[in-house]
Short mmCIF file of C-alpha atoms in Angstrom, two decimals:
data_model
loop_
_atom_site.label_atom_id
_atom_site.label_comp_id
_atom_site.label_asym_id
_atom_site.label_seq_id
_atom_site.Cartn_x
_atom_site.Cartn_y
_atom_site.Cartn_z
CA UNK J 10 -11.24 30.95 21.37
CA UNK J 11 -12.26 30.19 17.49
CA UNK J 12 -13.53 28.02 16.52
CA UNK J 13 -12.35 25.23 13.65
CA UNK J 14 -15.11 25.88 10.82
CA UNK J 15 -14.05 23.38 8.65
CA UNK J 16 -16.30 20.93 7.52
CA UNK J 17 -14.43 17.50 7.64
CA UNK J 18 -16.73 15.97 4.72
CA UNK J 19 -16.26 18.53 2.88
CA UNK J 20 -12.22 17.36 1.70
CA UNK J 21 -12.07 16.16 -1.89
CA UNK J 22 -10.79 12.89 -0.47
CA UNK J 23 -14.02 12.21 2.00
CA UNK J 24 -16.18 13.44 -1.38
CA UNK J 25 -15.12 10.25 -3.63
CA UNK J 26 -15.92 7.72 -0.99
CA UNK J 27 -19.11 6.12 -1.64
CA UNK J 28 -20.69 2.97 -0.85
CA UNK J 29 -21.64 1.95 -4.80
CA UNK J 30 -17.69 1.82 -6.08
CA UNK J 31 -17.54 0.06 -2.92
CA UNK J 32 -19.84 -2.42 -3.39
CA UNK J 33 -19.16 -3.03 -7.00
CA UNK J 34 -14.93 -3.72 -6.44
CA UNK J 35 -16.29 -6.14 -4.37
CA UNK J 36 -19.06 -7.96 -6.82
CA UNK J 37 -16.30 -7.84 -9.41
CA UNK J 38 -13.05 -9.25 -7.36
CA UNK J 39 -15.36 -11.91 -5.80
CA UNK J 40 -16.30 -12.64 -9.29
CA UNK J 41 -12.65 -12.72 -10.42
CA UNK J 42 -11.82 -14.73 -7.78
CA UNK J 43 -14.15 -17.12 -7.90
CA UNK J 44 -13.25 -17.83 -11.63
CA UNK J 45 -10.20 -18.25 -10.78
CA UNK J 46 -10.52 -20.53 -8.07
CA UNK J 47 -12.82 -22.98 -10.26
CA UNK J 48 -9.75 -22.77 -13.09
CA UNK J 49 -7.75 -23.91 -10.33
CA UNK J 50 -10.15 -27.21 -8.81
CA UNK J 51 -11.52 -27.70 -12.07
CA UNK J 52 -8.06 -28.54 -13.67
CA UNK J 53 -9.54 -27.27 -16.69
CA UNK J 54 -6.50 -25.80 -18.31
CA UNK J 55 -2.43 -27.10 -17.89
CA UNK J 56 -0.50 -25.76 -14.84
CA UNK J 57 0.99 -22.90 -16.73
CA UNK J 58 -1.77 -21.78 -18.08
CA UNK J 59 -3.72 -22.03 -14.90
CA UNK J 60 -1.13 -20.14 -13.28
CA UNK J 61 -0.96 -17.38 -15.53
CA UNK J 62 -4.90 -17.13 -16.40
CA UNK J 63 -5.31 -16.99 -12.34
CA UNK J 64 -2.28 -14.16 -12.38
CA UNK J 65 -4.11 -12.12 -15.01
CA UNK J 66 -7.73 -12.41 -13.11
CA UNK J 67 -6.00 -11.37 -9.99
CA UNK J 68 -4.08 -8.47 -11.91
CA UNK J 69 -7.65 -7.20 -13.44
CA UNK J 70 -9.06 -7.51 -9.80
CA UNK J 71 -6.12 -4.83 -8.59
CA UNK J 72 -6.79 -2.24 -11.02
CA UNK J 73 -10.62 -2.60 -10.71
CA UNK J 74 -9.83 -2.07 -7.03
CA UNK J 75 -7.34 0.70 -7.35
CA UNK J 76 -10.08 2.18 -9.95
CA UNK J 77 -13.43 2.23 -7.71
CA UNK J 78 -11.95 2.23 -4.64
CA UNK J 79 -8.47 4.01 -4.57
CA UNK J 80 -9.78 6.29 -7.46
CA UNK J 81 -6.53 5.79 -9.71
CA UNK J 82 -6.96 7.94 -12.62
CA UNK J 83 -4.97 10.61 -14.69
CA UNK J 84 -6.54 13.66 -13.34
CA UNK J 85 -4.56 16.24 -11.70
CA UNK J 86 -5.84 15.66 -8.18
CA UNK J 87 -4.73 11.81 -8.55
CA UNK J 88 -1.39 12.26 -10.80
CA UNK J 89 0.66 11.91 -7.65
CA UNK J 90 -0.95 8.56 -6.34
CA UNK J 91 -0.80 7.10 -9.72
CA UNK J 92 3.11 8.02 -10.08
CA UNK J 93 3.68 5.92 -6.86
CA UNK J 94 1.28 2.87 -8.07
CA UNK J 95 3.54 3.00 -11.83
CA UNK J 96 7.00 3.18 -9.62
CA UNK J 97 5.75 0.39 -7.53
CA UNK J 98 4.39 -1.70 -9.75
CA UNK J 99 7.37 -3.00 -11.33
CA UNK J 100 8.88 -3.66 -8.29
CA UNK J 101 5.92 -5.91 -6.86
CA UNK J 102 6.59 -7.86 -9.80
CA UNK J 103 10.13 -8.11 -9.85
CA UNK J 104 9.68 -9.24 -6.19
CA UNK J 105 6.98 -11.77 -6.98
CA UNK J 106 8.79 -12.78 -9.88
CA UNK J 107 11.97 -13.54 -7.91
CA UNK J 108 10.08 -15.56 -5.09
CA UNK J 109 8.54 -17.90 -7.57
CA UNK J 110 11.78 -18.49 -9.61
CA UNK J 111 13.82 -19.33 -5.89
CA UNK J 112 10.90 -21.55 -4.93
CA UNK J 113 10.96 -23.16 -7.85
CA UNK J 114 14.84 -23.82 -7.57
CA UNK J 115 14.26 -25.06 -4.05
CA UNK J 116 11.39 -27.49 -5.03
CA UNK J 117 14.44 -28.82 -7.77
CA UNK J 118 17.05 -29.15 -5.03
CA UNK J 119 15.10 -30.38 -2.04
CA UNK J 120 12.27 -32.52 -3.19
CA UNK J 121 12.78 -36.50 -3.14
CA UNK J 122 12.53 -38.07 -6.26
CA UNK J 123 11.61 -42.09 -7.02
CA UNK J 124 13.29 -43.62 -9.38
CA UNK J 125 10.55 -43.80 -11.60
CA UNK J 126 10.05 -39.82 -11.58
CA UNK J 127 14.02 -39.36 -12.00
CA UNK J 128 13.61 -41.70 -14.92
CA UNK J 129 10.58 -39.73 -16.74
CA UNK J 130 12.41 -36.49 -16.24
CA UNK J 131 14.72 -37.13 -18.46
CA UNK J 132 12.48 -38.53 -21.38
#
């Protein structure tokens, strides 16, 4: 019977885990999140603006995380990974983008309106 000599930490894949690009995608999304979150209590900035600033924190947060921890770079070893993350991208956002525009349309139709809101909508 042989034996299976392989060394399992040995793989590439097992070789770019470690515990420091761990630790820092975490420091940094908490960070991101956190600033985002006080944007949102604080009412610091207008709805839009809170809704987009909060979109591009979280959006920095992904590719920090796909970065450190997923290791998402151009090199050779990675080119197929990254291929999948650009295909899917736009699709994520197309998706995203379609769920806030049909909530948005159903807020419109279904929400009850008082006469004095129905009257300063149309100033």
């Amino acid at each position: 019977m042989t034996q299976h000599s392989q060394n399992p930490l040995a793989h590439p894949e097992v070789q770019l885990a470690n515990g420091r690009a761990y630790l820092l995608s975490f420091i940094f999304s908490a960070l991101l999140m956190t600033a985002g979150l006080w944007l949102t209590v604080s009412h610091a900035m207008s709805p839009f603006a809170t809704v987009l600033s909060t979109s591009l924190l979280a959006g920095v947060a992904v590719i920090i995380q796909g970065y450190l921890i997923l290791h998402m770079d151009l090199s050779h070893a990675q080119i197929w990974h990254t291929v999948a993350m650009v295909l899917f991208l736009p699709l994520f956002v197309v998706t995203i983008g379609l769920t806030a525009w049909m909530f948005h349309g159903l807020y419109e139709r279904t929400m009850i309106m008082t006469p004095a809101m129905s009257s300063m909508s149309h100033q």
